[in-house]
Structures are given as structure tokens and as C-alpha cells.
GROMACS .gro file of N, CA and C in nm:
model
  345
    1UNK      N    1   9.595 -11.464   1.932
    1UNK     CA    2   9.686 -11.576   1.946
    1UNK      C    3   9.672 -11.635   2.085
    2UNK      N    4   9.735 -11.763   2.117
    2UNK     CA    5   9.691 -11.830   2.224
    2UNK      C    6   9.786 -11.917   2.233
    3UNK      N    7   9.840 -11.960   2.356
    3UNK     CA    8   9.939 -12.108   2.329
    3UNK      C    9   9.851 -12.201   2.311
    4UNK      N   10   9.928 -12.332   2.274
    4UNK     CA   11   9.909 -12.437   2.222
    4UNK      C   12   9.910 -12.533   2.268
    5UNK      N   13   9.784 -12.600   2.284
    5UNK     CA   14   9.774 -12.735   2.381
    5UNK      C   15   9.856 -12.809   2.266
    6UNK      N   16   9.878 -12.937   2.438
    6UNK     CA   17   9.946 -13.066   2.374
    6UNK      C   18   9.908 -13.144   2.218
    7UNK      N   19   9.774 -13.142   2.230
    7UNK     CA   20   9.742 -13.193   2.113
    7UNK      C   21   9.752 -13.101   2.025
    8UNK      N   22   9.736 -12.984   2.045
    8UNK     CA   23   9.786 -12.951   1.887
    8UNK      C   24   9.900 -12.938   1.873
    9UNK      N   25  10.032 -12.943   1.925
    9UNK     CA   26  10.160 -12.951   1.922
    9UNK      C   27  10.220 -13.115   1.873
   10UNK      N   28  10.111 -13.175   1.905
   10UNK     CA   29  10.134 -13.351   1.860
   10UNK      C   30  10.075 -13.352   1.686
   11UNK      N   31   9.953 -13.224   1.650
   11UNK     CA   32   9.949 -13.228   1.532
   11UNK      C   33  10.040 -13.191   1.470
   12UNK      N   34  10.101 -13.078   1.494
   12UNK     CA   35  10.240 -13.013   1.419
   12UNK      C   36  10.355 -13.077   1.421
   13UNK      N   37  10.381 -13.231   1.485
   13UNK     CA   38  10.487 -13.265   1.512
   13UNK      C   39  10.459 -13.352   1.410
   14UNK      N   40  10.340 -13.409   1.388
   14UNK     CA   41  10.316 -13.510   1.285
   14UNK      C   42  10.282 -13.457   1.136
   15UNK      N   43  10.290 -13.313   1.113
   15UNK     CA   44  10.266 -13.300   1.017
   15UNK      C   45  10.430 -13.214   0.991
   16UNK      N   46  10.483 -13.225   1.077
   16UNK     CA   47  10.603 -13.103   1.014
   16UNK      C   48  10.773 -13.216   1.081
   17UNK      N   49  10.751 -13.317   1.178
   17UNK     CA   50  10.824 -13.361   1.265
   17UNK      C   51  10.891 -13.365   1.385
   18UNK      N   52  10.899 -13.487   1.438
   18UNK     CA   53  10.854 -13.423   1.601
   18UNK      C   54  11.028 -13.392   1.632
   19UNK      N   55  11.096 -13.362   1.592
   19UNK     CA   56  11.237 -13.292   1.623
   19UNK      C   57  11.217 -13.126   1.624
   20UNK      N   58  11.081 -13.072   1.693
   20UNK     CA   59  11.029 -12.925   1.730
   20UNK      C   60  11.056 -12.884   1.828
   21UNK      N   61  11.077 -12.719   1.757
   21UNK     CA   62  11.114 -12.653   1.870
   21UNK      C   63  11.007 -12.562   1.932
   22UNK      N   64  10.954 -12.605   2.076
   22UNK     CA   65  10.850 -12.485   2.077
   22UNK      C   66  10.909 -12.391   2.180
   23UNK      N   67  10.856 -12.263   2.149
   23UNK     CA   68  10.862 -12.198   2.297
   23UNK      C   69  10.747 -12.103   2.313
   24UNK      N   70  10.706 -12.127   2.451
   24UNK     CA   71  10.563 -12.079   2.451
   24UNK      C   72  10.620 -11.911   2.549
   25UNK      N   73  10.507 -11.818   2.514
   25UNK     CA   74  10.532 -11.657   2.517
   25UNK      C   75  10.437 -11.650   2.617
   26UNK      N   76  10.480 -11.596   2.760
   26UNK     CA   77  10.379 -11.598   2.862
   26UNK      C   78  10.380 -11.454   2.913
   27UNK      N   79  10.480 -11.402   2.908
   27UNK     CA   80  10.525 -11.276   3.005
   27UNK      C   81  10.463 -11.152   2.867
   28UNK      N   82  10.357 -11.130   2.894
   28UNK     CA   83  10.327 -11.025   2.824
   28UNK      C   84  10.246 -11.056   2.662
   29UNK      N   85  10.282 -11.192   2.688
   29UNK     CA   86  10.163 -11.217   2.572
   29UNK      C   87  10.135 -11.396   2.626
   30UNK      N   88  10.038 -11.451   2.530
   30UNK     CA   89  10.012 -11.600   2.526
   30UNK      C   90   9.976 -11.633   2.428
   31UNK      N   91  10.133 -11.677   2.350
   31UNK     CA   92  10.155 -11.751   2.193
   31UNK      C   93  10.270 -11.849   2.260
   32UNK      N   94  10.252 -11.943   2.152
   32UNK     CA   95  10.344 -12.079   2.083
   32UNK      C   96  10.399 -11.972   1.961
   33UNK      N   97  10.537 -12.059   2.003
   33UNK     CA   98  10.607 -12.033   1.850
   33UNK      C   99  10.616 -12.191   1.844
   34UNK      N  100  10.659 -12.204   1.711
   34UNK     CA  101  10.716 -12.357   1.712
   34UNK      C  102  10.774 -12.318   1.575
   35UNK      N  103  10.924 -12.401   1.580
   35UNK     CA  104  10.965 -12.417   1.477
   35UNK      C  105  11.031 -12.557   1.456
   36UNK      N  106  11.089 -12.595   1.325
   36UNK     CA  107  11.151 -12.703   1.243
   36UNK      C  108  11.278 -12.698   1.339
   37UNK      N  109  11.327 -12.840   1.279
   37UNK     CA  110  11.482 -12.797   1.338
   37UNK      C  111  11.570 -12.728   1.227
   38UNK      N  112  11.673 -12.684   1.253
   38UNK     CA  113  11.769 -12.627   1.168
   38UNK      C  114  11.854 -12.752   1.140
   39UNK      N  115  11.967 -12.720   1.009
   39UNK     CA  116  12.042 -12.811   1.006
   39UNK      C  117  12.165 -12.775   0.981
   40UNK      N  118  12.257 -12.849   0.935
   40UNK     CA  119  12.399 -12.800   0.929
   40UNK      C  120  12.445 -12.674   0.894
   41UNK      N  121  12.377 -12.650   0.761
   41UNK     CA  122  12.375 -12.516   0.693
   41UNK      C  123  12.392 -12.395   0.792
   42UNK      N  124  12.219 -12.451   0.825
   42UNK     CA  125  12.185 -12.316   0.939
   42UNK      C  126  12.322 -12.288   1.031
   43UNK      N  127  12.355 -12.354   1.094
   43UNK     CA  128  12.486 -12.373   1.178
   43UNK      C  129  12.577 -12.278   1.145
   44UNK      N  130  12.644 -12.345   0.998
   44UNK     CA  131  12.733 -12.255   0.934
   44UNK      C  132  12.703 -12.136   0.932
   45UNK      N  133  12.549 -12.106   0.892
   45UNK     CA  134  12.485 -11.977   0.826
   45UNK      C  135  12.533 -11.874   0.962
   46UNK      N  136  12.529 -11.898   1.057
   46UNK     CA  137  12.485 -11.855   1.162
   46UNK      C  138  12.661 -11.805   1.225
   47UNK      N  139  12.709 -11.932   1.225
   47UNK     CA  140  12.849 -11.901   1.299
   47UNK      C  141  12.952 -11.779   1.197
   48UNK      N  142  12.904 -11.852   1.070
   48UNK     CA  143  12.985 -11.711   0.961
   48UNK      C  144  12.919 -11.547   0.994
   49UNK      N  145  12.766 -11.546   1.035
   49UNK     CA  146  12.731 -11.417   1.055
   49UNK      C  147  12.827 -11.380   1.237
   50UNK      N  148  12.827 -11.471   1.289
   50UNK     CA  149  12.884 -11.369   1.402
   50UNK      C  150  13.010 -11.354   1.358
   51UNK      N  151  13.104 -11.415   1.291
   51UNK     CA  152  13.247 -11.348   1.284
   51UNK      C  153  13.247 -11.230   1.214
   52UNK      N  154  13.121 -11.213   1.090
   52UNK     CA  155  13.089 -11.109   1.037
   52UNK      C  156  13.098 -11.005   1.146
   53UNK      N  157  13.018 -11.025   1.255
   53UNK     CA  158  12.955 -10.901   1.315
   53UNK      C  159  13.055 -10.865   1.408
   54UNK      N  160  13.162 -10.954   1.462
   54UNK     CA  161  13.270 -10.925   1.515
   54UNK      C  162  13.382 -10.849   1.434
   55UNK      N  163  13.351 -10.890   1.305
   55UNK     CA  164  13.436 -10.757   1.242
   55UNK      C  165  13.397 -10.635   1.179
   56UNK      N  166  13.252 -10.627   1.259
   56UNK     CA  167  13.177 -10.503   1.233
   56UNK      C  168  13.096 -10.471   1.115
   57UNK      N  169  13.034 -10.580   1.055
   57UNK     CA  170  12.882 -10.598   1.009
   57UNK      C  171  12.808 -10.620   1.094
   58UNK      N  172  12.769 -10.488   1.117
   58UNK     CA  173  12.584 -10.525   1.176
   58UNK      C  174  12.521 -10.553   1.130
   59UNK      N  175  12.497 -10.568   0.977
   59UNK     CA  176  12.366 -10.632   0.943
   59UNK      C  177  12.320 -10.756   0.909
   60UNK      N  178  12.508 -10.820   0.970
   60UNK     CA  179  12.472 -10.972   1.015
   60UNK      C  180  12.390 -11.034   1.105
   61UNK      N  181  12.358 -10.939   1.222
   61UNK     CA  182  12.321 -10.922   1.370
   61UNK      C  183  12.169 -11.005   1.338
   62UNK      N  184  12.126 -10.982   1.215
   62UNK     CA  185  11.963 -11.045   1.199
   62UNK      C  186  12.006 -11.149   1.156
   63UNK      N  187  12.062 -11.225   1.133
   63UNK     CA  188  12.092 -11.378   1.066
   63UNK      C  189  11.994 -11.470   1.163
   64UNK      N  190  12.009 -11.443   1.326
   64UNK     CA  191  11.957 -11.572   1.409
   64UNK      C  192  11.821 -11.524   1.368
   65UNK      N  193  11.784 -11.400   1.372
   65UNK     CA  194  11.597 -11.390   1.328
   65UNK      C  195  11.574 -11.453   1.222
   66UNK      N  196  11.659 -11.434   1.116
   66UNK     CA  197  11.612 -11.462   1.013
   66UNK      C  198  11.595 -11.647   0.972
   67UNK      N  199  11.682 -11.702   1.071
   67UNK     CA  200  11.682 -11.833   1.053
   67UNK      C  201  11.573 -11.859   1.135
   68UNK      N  202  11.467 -11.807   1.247
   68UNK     CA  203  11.408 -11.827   1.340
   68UNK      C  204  11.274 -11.854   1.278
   69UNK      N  205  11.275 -11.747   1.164
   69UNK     CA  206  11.150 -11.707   1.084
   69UNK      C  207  11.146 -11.810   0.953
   70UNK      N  208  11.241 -11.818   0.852
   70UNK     CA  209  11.232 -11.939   0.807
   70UNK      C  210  11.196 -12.077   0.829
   71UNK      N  211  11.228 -12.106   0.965
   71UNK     CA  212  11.172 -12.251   1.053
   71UNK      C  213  11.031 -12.272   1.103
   72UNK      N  214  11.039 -12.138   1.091
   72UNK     CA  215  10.861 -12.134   1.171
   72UNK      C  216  10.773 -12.209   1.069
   73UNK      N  217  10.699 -12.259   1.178
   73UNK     CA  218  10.560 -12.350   1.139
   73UNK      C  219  10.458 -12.329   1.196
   74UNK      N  220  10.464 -12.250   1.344
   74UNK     CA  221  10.309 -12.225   1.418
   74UNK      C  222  10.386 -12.042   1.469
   75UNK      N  223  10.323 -11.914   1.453
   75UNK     CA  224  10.172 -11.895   1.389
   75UNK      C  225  10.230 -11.856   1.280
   76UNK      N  226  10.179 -11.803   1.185
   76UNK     CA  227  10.221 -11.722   1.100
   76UNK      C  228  10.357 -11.611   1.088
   77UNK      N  229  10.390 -11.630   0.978
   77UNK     CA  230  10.504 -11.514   0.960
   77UNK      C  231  10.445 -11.380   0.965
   78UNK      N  232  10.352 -11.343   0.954
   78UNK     CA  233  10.333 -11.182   0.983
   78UNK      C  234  10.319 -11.216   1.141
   79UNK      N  235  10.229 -11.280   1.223
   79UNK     CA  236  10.217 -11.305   1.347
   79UNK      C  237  10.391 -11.283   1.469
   80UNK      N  238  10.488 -11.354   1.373
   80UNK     CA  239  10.604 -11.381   1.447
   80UNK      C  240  10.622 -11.242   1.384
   81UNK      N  241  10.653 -11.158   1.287
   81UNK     CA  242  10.717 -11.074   1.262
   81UNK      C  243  10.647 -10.945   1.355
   82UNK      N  244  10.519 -10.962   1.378
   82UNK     CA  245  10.461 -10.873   1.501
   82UNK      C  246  10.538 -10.928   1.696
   83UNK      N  247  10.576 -11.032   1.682
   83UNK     CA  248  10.632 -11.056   1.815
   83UNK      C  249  10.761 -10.985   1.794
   84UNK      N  250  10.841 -11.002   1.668
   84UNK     CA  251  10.990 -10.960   1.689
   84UNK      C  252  10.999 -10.799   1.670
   85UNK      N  253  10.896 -10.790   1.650
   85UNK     CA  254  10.897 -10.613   1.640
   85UNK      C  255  10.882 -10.584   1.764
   86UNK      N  256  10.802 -10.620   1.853
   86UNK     CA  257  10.785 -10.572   1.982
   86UNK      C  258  10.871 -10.649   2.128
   87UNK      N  259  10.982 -10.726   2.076
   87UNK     CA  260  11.047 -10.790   2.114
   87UNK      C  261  11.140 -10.875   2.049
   88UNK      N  262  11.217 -10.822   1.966
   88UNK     CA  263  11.371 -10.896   1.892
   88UNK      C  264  11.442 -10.958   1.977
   89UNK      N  265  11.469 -10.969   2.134
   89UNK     CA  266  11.549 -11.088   2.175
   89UNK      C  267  11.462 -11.227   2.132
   90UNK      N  268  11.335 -11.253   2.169
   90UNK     CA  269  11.245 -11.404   2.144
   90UNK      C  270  11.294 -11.432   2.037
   91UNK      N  271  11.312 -11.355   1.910
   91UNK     CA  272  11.311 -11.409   1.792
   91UNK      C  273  11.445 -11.433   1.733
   92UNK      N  274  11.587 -11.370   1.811
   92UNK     CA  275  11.694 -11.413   1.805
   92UNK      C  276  11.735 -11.547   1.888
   93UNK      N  277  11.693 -11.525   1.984
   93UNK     CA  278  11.697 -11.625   2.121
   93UNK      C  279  11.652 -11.732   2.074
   94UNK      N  280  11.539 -11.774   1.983
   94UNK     CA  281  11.459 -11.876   1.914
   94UNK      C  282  11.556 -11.969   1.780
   95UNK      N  283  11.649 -11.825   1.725
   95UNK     CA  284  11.694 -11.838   1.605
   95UNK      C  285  11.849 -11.939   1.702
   96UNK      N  286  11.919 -11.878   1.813
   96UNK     CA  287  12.026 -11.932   1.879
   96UNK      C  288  12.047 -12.079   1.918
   97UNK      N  289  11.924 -12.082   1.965
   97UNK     CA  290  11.882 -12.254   2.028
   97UNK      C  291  11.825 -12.336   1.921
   98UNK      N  292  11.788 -12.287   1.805
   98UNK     CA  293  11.708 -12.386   1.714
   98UNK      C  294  11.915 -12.450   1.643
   99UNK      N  295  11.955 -12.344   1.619
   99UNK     CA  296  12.119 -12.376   1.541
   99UNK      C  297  12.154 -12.450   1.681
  100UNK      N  298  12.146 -12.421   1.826
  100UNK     CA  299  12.220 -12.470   1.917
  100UNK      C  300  12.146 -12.646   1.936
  101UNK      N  301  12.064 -12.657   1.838
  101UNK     CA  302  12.074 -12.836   1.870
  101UNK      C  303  12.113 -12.840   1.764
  102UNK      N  304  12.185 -12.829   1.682
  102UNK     CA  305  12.232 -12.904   1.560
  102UNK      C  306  12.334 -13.018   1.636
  103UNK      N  307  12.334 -13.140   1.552
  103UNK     CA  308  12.454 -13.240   1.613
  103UNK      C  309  12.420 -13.223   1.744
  104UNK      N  310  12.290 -13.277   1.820
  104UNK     CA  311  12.330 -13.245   1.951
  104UNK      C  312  12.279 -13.410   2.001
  105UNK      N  313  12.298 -13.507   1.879
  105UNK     CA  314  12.259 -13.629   1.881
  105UNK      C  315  12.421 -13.697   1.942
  106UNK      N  316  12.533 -13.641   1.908
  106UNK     CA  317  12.652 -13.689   1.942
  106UNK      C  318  12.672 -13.610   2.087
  107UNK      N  319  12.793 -13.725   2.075
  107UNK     CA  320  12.856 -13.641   2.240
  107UNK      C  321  12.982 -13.665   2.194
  108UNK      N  322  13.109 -13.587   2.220
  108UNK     CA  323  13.241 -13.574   2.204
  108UNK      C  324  13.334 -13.496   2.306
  109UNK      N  325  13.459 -13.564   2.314
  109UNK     CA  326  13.561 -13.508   2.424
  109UNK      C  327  13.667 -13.444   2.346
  110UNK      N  328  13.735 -13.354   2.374
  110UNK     CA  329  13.865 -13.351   2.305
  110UNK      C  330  14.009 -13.361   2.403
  111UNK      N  331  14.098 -13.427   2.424
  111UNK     CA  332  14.176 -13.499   2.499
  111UNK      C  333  14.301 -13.538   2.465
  112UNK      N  334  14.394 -13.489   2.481
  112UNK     CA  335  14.556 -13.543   2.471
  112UNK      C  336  14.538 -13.722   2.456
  113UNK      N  337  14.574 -13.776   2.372
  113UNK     CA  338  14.560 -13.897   2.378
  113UNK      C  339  14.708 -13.997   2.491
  114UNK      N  340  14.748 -14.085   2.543
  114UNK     CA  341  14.808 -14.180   2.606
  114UNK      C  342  14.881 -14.177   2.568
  115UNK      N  343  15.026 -14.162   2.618
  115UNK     CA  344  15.130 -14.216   2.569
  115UNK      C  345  15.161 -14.383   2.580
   0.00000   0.00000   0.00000
């Protein structure tokens, strides 16, 4: 595996859409991940597993991998499933920020309104 020049990250954007998430793996290896964006679902999917795990399902705890791995588009799913074996934060951490742009097209305040 190898990261991923610009141009081929401009191919994957045009063949999958350029609302991608990449993050390139330097410290101990040199891979691209890239994934899709997530969408609302994912969001939900994601915020219902941590209240899960706050009331003591752990085996909610894989939800952000598992959304990380579904999105993926560059390298392969056995490839990513060899990174998260030898490192499960990347592939949660990947799964956190892909849900953490959902709606991140708006901006909103919340505010006592005027009397």
C-alpha cells in the first residue's frame, strides 16, 4: 500500500464524489484511506450506539468502525480491516469525523430570543 497522489484522489472523487474523506497513514505505515460521506442515518446510527455503550453495551463500541468500513472506497476492505487490527483508534477516529460532518453545511445558534 502507498498513499495517494492528488490525482488519484481527483479520480476517486469523480468516480465516488468529491464530498471525501481522506486520511492519509504516515506514522508507521504509508496508506490513504478514503471514504464516502456519511449521512443522516449514519449520525443517528452512531449517536444511538454511544447511549448504548453508556448504558453498558460494549458491543456498540464498534458502530464508528463499522460505519468507517462501509464508506470506504480506497483500499480495500480486507486492506482497512488489516489497519484496524493493528490499530482500532484510525478506524474509529475515521468512523467519528466521517458522522462528524454530517449537516456541517449549516451553521446554527441557540439563544434566548428578545423581549
Amino acid at each position: 500500500m502507498a498513499l495517494l497522489t492528488a490525482d488519484e484522489v481527483k479520480a476517486l472523487e469523480a468516480k465516488h464524489g468529491a464530498d471525501l474523506l481522506v486520511i492519509h497513514v504516515t506514522d508507521g505505515a504509508d496508506v490513504s484511506l478514503v471514504f464516502k460521506a456519511a449521512s443522516a442515518s449514519h449520525w443517528r446510527r452512531l449517536n444511538a450506539a454511544d447511549k448504548r455503550i453508556t448504558a453498558g453495551d460494549d458491543a456498540s463500541a464498534v458502530v464508528p468502525e463499522l460505519i468507517a468500513r462501509e464508506l470506504l472506497v480506497h483500499p480495500s476492505k480486507a486492506d482497512f480491516d488489516a489497519i484496524r487490527d493493528e490499530a482500532p483508534w484510525i478506524a474509529e477516529n475515521a468512523g467519528r469525523a466521517l458522522v462528524g460532518r454530517v449537516g456541517q453545511k449549516f451553521k446554527a445558534s441557540v439563544g434566548e430570543s428578545s423581549p
